[in-house]
mmCIF file of N, CA and C in Angstrom:
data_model
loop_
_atom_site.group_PDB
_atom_site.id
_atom_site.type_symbol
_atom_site.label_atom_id
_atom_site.label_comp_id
_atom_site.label_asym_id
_atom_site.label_seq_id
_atom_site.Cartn_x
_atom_site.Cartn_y
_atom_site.Cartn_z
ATOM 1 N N UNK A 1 16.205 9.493 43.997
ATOM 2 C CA UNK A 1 16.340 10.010 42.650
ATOM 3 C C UNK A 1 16.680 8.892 41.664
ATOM 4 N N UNK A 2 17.447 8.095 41.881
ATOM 5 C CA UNK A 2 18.398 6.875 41.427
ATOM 6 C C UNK A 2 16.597 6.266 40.966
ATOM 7 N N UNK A 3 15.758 5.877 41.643
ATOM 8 C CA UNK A 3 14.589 4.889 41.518
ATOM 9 C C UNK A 3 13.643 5.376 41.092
ATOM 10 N N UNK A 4 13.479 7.127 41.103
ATOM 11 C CA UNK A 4 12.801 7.430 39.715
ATOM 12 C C UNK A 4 13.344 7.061 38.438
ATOM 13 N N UNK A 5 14.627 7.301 38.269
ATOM 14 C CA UNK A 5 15.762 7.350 36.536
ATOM 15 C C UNK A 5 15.172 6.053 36.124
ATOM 16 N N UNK A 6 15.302 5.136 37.513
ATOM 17 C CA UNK A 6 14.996 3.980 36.910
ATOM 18 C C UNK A 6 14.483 3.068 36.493
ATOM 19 N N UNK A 7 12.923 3.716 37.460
ATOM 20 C CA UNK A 7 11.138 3.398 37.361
ATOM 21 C C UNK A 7 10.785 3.948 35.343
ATOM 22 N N UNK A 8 11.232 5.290 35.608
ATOM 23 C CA UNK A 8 11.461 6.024 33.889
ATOM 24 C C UNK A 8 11.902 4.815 33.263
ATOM 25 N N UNK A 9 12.593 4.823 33.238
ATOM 26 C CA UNK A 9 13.504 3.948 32.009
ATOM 27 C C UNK A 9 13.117 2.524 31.909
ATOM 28 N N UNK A 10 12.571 1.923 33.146
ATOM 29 C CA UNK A 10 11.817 0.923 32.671
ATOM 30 C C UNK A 10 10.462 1.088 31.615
ATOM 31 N N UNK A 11 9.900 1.623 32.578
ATOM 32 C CA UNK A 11 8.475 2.346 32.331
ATOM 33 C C UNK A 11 8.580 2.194 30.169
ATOM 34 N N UNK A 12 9.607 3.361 30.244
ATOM 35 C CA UNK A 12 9.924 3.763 28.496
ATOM 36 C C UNK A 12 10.258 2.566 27.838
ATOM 37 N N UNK A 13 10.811 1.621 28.832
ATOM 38 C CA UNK A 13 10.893 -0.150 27.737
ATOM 39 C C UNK A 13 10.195 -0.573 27.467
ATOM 40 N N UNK A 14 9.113 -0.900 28.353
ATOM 41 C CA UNK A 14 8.351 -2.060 28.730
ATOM 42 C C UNK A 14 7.173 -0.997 27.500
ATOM 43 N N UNK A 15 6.950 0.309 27.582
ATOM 44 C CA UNK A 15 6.062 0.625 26.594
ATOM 45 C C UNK A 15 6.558 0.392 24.974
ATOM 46 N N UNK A 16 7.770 0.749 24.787
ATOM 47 C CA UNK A 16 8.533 0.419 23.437
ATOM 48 C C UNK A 16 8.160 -1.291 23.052
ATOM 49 N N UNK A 17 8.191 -2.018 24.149
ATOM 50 C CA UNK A 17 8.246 -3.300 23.746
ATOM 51 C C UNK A 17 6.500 -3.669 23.701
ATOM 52 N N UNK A 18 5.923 -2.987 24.167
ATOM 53 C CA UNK A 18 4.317 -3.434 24.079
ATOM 54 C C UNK A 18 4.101 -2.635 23.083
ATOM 55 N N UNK A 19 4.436 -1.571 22.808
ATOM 56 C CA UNK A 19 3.538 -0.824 21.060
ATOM 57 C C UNK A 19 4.184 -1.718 19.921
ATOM 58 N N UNK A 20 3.020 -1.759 19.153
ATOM 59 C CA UNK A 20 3.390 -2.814 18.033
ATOM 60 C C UNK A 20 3.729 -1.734 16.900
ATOM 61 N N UNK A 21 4.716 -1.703 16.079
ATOM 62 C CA UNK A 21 5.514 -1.258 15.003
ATOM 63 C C UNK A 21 5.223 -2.082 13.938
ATOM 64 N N UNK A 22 4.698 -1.356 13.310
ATOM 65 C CA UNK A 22 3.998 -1.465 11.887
ATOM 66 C C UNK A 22 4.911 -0.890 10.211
ATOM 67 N N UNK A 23 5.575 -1.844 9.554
ATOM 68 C CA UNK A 23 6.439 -1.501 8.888
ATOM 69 C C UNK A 23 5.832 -0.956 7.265
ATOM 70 N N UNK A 24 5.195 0.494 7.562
ATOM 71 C CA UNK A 24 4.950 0.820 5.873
ATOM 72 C C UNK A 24 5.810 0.353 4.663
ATOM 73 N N UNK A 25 5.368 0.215 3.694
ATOM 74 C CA UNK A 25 6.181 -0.330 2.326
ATOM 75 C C UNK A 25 6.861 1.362 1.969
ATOM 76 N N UNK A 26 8.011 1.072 1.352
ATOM 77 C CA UNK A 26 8.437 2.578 1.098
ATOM 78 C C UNK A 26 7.552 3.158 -0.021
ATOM 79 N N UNK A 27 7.050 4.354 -0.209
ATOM 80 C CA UNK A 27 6.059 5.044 -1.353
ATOM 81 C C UNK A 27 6.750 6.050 -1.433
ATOM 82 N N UNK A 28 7.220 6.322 -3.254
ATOM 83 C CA UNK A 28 7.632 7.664 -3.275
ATOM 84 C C UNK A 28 6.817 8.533 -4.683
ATOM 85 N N UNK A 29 7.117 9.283 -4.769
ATOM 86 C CA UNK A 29 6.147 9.929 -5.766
ATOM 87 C C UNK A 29 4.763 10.543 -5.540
ATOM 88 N N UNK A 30 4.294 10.517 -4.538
ATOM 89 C CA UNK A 30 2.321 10.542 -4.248
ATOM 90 C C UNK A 30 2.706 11.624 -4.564
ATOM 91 N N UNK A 31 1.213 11.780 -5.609
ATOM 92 C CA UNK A 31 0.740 12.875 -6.049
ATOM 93 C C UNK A 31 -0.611 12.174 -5.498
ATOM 94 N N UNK A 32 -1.443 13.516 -5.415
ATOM 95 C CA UNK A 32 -2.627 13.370 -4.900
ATOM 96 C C UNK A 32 -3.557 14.161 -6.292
ATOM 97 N N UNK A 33 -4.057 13.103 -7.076
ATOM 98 C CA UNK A 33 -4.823 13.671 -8.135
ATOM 99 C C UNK A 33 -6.247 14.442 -7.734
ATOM 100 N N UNK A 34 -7.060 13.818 -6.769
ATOM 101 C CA UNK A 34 -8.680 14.323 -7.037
ATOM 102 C C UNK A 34 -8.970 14.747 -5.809
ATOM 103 N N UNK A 35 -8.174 15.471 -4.920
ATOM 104 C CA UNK A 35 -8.447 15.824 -3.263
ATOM 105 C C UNK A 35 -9.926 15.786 -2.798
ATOM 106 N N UNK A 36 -11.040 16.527 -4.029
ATOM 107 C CA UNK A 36 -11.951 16.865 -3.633
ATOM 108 C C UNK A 36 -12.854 15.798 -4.092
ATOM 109 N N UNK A 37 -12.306 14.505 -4.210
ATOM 110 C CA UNK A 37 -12.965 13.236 -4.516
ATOM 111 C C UNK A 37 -13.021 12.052 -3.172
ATOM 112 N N UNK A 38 -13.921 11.810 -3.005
ATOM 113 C CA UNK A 38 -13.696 10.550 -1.722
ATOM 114 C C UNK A 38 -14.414 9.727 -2.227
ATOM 115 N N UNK A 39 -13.784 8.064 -2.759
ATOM 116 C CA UNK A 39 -13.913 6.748 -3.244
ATOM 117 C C UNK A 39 -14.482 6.384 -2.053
ATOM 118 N N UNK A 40 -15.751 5.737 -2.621
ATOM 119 C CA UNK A 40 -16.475 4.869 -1.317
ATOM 120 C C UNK A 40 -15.309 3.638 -1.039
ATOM 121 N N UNK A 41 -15.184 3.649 0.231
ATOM 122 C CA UNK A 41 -14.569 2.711 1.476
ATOM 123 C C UNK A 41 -14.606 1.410 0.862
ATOM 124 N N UNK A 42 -15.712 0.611 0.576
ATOM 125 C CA UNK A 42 -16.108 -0.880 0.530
ATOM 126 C C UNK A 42 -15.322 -1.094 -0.760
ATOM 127 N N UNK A 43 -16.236 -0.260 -1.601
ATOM 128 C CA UNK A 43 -15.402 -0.494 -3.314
ATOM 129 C C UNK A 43 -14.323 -0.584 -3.481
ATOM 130 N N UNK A 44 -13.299 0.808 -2.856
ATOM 131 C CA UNK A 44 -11.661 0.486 -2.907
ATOM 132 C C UNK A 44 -11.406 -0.828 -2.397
ATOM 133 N N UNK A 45 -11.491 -1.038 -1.186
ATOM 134 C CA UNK A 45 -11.367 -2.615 -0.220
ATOM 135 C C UNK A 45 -11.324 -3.573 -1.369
ATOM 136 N N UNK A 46 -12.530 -3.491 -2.128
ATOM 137 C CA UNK A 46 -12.542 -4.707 -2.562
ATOM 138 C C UNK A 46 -11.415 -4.840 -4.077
ATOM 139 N N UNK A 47 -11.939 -3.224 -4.887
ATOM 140 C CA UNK A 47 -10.689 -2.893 -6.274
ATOM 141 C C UNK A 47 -9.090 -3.426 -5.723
ATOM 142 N N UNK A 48 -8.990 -3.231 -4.138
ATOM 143 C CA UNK A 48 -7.739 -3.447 -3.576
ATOM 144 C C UNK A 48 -6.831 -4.780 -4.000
ATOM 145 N N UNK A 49 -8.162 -5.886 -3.627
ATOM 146 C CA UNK A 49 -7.585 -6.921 -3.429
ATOM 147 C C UNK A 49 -7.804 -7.847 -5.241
ATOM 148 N N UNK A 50 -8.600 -6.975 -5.973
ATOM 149 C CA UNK A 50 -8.953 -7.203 -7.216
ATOM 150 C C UNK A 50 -7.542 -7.783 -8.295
ATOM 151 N N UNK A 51 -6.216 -6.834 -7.664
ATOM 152 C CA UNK A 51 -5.223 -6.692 -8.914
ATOM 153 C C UNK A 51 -4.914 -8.429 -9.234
ATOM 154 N N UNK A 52 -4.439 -8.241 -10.123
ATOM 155 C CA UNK A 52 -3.704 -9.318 -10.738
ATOM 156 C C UNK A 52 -4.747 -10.769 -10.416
ATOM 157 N N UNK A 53 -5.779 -10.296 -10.785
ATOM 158 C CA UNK A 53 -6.934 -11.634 -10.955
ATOM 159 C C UNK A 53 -7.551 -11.602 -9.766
ATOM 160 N N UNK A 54 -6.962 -11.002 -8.787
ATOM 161 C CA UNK A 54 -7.200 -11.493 -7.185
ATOM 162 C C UNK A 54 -6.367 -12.286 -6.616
ATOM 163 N N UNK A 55 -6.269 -11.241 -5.482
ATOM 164 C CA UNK A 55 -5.263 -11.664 -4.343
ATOM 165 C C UNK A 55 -5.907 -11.910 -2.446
ATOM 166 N N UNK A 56 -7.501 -12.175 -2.452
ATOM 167 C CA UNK A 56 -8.153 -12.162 -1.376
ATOM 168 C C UNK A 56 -7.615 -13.779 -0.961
ATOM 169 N N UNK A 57 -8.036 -14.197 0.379
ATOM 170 C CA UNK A 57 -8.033 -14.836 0.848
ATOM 171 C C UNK A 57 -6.828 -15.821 1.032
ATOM 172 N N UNK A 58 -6.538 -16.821 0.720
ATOM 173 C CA UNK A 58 -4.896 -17.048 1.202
ATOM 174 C C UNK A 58 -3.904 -16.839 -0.068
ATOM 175 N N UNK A 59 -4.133 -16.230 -1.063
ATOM 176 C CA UNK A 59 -3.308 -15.820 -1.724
ATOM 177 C C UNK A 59 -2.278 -14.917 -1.493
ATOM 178 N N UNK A 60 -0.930 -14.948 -1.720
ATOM 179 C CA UNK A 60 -0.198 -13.871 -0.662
ATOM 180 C C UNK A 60 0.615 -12.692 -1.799
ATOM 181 N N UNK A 61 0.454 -13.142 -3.129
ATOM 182 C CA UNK A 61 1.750 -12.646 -3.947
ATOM 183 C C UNK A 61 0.455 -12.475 -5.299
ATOM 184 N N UNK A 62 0.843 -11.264 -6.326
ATOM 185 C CA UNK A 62 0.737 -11.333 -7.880
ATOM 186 C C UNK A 62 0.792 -12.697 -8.516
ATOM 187 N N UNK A 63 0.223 -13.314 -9.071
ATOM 188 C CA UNK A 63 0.350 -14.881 -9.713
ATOM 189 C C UNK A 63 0.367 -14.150 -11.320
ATOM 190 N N UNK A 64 0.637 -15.583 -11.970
ATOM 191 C CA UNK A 64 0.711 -15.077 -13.639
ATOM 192 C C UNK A 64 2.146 -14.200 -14.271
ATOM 193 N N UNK A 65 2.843 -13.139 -13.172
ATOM 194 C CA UNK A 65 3.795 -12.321 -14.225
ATOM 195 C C UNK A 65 3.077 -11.684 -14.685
ATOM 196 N N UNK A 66 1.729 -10.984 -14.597
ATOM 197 C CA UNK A 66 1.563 -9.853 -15.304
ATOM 198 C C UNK A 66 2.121 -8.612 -15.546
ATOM 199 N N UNK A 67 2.247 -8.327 -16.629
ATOM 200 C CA UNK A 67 3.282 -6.683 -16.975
ATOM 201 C C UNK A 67 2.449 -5.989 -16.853
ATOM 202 N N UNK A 68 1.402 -5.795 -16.587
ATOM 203 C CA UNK A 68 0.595 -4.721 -15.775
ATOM 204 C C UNK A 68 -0.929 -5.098 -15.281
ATOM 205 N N UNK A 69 -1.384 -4.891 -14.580
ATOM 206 C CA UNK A 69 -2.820 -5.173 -13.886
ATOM 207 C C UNK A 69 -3.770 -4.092 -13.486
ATOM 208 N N UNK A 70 -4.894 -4.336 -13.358
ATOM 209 C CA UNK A 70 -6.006 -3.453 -13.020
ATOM 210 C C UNK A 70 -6.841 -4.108 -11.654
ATOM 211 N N UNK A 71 -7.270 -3.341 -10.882
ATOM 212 C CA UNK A 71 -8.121 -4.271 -9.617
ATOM 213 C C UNK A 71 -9.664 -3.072 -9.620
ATOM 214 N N UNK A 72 -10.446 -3.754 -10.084
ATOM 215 C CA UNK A 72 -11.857 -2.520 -10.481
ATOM 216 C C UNK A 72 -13.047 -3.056 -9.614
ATOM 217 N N UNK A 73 -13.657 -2.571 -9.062
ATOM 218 C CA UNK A 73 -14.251 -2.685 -8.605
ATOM 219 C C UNK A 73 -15.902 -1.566 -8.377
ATOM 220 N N UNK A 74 -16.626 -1.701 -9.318
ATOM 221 C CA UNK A 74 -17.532 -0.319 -9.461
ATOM 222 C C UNK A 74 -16.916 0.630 -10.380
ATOM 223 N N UNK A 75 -16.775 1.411 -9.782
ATOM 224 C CA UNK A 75 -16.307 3.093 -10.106
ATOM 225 C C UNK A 75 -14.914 3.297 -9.742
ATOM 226 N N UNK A 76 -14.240 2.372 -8.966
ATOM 227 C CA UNK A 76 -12.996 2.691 -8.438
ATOM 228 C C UNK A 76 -11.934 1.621 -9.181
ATOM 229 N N UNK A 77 -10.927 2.161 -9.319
ATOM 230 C CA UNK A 77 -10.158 0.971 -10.398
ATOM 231 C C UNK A 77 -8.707 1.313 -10.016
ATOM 232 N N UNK A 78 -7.710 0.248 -9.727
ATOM 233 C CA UNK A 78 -6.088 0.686 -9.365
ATOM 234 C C UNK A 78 -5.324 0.314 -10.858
ATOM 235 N N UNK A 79 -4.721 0.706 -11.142
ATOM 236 C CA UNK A 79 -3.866 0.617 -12.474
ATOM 237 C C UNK A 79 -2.073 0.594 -11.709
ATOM 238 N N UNK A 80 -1.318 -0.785 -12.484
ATOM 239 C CA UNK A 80 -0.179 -0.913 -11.347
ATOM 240 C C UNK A 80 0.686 -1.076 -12.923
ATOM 241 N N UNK A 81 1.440 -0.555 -12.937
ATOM 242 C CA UNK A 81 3.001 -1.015 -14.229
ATOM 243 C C UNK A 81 4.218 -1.161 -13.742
ATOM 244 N N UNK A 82 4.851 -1.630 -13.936
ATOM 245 C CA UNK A 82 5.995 -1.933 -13.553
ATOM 246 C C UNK A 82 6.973 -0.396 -13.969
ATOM 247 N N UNK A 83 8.116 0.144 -12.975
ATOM 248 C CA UNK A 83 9.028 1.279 -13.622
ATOM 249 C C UNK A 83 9.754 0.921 -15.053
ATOM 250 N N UNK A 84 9.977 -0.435 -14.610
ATOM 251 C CA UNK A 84 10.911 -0.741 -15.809
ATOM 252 C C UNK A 84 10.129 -1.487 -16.983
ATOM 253 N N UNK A 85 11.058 -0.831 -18.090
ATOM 254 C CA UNK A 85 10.104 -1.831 -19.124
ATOM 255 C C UNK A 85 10.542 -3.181 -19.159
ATOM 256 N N UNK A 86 9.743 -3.950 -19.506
ATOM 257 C CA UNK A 86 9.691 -5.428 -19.878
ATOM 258 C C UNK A 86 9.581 -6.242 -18.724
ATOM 259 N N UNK A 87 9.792 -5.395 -17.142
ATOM 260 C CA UNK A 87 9.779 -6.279 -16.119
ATOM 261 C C UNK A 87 7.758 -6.812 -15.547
ATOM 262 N N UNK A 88 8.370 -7.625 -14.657
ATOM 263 C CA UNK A 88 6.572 -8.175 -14.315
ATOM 264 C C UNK A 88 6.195 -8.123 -13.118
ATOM 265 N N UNK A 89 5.051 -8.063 -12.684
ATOM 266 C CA UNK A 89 4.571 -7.621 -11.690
ATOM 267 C C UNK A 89 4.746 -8.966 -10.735
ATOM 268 N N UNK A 90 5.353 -8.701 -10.069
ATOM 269 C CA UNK A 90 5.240 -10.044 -8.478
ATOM 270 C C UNK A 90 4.936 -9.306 -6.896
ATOM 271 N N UNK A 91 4.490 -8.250 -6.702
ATOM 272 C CA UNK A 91 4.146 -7.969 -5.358
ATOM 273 C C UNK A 91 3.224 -8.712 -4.861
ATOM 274 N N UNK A 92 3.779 -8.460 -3.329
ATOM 275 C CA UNK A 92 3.329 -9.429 -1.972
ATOM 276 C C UNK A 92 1.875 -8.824 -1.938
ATOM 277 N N UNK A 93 1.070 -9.623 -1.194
ATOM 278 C CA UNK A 93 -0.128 -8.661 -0.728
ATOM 279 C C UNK A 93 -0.043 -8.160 0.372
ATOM 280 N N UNK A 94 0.831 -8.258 1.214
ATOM 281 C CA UNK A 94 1.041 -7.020 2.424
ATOM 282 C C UNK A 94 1.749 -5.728 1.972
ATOM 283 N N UNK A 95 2.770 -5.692 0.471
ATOM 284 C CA UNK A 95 4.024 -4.747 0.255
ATOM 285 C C UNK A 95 2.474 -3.961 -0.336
ATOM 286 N N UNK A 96 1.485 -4.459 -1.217
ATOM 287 C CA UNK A 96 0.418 -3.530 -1.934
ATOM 288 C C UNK A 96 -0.134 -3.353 -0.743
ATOM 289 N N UNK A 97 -0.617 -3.347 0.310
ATOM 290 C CA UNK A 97 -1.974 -2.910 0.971
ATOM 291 C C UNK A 97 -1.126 -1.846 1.984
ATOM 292 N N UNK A 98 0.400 -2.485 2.220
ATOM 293 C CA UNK A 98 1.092 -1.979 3.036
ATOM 294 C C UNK A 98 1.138 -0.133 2.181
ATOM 295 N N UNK A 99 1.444 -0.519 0.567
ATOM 296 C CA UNK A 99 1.684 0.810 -0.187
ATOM 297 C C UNK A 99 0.356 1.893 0.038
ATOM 298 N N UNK A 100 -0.483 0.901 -0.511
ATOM 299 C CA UNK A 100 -1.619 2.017 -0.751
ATOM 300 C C UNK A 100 -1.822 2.923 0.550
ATOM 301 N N UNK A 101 -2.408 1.936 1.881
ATOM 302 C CA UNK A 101 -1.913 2.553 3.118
ATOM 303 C C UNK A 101 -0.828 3.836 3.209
ATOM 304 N N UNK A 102 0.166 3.892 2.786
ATOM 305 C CA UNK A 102 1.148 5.135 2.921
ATOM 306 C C UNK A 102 0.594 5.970 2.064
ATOM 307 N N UNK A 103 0.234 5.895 1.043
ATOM 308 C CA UNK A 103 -0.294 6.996 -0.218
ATOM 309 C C UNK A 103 -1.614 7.442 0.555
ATOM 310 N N UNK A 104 -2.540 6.746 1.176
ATOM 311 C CA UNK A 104 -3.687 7.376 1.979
ATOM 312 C C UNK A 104 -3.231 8.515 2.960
ATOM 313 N N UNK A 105 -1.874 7.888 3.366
ATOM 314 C CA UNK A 105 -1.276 8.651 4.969
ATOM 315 C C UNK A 105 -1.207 9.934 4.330
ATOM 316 N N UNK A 106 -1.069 9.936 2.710
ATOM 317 C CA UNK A 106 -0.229 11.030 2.346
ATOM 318 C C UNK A 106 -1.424 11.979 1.847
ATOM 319 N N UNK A 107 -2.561 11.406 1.357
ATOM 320 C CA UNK A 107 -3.421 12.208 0.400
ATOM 321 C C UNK A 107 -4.907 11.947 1.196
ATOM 322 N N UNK A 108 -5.052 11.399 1.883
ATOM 323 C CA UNK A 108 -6.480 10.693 2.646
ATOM 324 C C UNK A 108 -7.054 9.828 2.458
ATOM 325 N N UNK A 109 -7.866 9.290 3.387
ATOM 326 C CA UNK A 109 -8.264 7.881 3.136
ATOM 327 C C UNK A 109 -9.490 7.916 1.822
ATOM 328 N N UNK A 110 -9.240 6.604 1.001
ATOM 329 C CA UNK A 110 -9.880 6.729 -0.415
ATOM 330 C C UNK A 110 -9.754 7.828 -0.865
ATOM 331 N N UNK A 111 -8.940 8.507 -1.305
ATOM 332 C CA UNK A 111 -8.701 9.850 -2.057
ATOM 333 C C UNK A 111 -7.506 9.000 -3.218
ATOM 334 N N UNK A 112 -7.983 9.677 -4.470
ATOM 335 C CA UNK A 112 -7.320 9.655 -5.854
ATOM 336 C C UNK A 112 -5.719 9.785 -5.481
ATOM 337 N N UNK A 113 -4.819 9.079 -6.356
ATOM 338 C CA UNK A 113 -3.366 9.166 -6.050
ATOM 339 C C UNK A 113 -2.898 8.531 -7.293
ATOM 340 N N UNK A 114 -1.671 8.864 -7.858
ATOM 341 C CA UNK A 114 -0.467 8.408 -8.123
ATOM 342 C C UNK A 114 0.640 7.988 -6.950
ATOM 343 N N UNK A 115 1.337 6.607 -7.301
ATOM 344 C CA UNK A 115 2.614 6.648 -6.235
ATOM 345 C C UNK A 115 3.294 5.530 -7.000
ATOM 346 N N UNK A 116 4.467 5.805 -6.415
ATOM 347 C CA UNK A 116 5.697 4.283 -7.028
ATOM 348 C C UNK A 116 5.873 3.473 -5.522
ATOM 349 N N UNK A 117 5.278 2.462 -5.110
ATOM 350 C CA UNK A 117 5.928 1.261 -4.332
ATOM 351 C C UNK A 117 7.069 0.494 -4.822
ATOM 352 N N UNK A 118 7.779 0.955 -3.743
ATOM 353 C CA UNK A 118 8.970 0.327 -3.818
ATOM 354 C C UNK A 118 8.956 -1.181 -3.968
ATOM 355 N N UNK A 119 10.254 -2.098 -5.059
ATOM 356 C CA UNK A 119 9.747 -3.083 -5.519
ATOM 357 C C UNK A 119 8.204 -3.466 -5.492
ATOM 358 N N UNK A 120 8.632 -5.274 -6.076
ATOM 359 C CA UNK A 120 6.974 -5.408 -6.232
ATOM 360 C C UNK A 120 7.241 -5.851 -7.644
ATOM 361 N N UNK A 121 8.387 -6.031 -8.141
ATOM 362 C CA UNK A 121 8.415 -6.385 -9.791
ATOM 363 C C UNK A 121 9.980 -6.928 -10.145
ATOM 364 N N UNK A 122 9.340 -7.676 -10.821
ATOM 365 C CA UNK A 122 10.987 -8.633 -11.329
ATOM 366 C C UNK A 122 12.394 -7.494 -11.380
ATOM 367 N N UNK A 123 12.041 -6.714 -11.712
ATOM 368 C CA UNK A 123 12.784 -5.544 -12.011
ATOM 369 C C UNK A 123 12.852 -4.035 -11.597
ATOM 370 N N UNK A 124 12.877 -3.291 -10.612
ATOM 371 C CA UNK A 124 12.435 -2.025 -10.536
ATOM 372 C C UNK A 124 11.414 -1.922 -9.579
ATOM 373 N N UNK A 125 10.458 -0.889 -9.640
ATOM 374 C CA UNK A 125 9.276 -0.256 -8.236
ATOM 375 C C UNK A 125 8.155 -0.634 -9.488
ATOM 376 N N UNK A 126 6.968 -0.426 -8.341
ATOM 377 C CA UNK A 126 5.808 -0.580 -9.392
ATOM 378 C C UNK A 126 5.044 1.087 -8.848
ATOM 379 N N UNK A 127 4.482 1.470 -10.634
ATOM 380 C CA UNK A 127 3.870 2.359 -10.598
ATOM 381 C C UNK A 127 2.430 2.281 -10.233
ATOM 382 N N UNK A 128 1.669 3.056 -9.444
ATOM 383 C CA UNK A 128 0.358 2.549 -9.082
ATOM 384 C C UNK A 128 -0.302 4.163 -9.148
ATOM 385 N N UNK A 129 -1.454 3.809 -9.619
ATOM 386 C CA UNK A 129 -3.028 4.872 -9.842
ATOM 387 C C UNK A 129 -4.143 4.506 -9.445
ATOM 388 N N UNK A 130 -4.633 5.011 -8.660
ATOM 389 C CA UNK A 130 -5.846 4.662 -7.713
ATOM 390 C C UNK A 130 -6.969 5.996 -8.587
ATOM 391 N N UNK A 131 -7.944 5.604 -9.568
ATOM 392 C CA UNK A 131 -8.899 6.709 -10.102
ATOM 393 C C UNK A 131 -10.244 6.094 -9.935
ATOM 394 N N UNK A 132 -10.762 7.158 -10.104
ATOM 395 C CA UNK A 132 -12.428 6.842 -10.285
ATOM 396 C C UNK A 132 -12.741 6.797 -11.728
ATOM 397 N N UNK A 133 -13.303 6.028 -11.876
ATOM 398 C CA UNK A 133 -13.509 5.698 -13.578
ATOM 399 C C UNK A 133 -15.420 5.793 -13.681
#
C-alpha cells in the first residue's frame, strides 16, 4: 500500500514539474462587443503586433511613450489608452499578447472585445479595444 501512496505521489510531481505553466497577464473588464463577428486570424496577428509603430521581431516593449496607440491591420484595428490620464503607454510585448490571449479565453478567438490589462503604462492599466473597422 505504502508503494502505491508513493508511486502516486511521485507520478503527481514529476507530471506538475513536466507541464509547462503559462502565466496570463491579469485582464479585467472583458466585455465582449461583436460575438457574432469573427476577425480573420492572420489580420489580428498581424494588427497585434502593429501597436505603437510595431513591436514584431526583436522588439520587446512600446517605444516612443505614446499616450495612446492603434495596431490596424485591414479591417481589424486594436485601440490601447492608458486608465490614467496623462500617463504613457510602455507595455511589454509578452504582457499585450499575453492580454489579448485572456480576453480571447474570455470572448473567443478573434472575436470583438473591450478589456483593461493590467499595467502596461507609466501610470495605471491600459485600456484596450479590439474592433472591426
Amino acid at each position: 500500500m505504502r508503494a502505491v501512496s508513493f508511486l502516486t505521489a511521485v507520478t503527481l510531481v514529476i507530471g506538475a514539474v513536466a507541464s509547462p505553466i503559462y502565466r496570463r497577464a491579469n485582464v479585467s473588464n472583458v466585455q465582449c462587443t461583436d460575438p457574432n463577428t469573427t476577425l480573420d486570424s492572420h489580420t489580428t496577428n498581424v494588427a497585434i503586433l502593429a501597436i505603437c509603430g510595431g513591436i514584431a521581431g526583436t522588439i520587446e516593449k512600446c517605444q516612443g511613450a505614446p499616450t495612446n496607440t492603434t495596431g490596424q491591420s485591414g479591417d481589424v484595428r486594436f485601440t490601447l489608452t492608458p486608465t490614467v490620464a496623462g500617463a504613457t503607454i510602455n507595455i511589454s510585448k509578452g504582457r499585450w499578447e499575453q492580454g489579448v490571449k485572456a480576453a480571447f479565453a474570455q470572448c473567443g478567438q478573434d472575436k470583438p472585445f473591450t478589456a483593461v490589462i493590467q499595467g502596461g503604462a507609466s501610470s495605471g492599466d491600459v485600456a484596450v479595444k479590439l474592433e472591426q473597422v
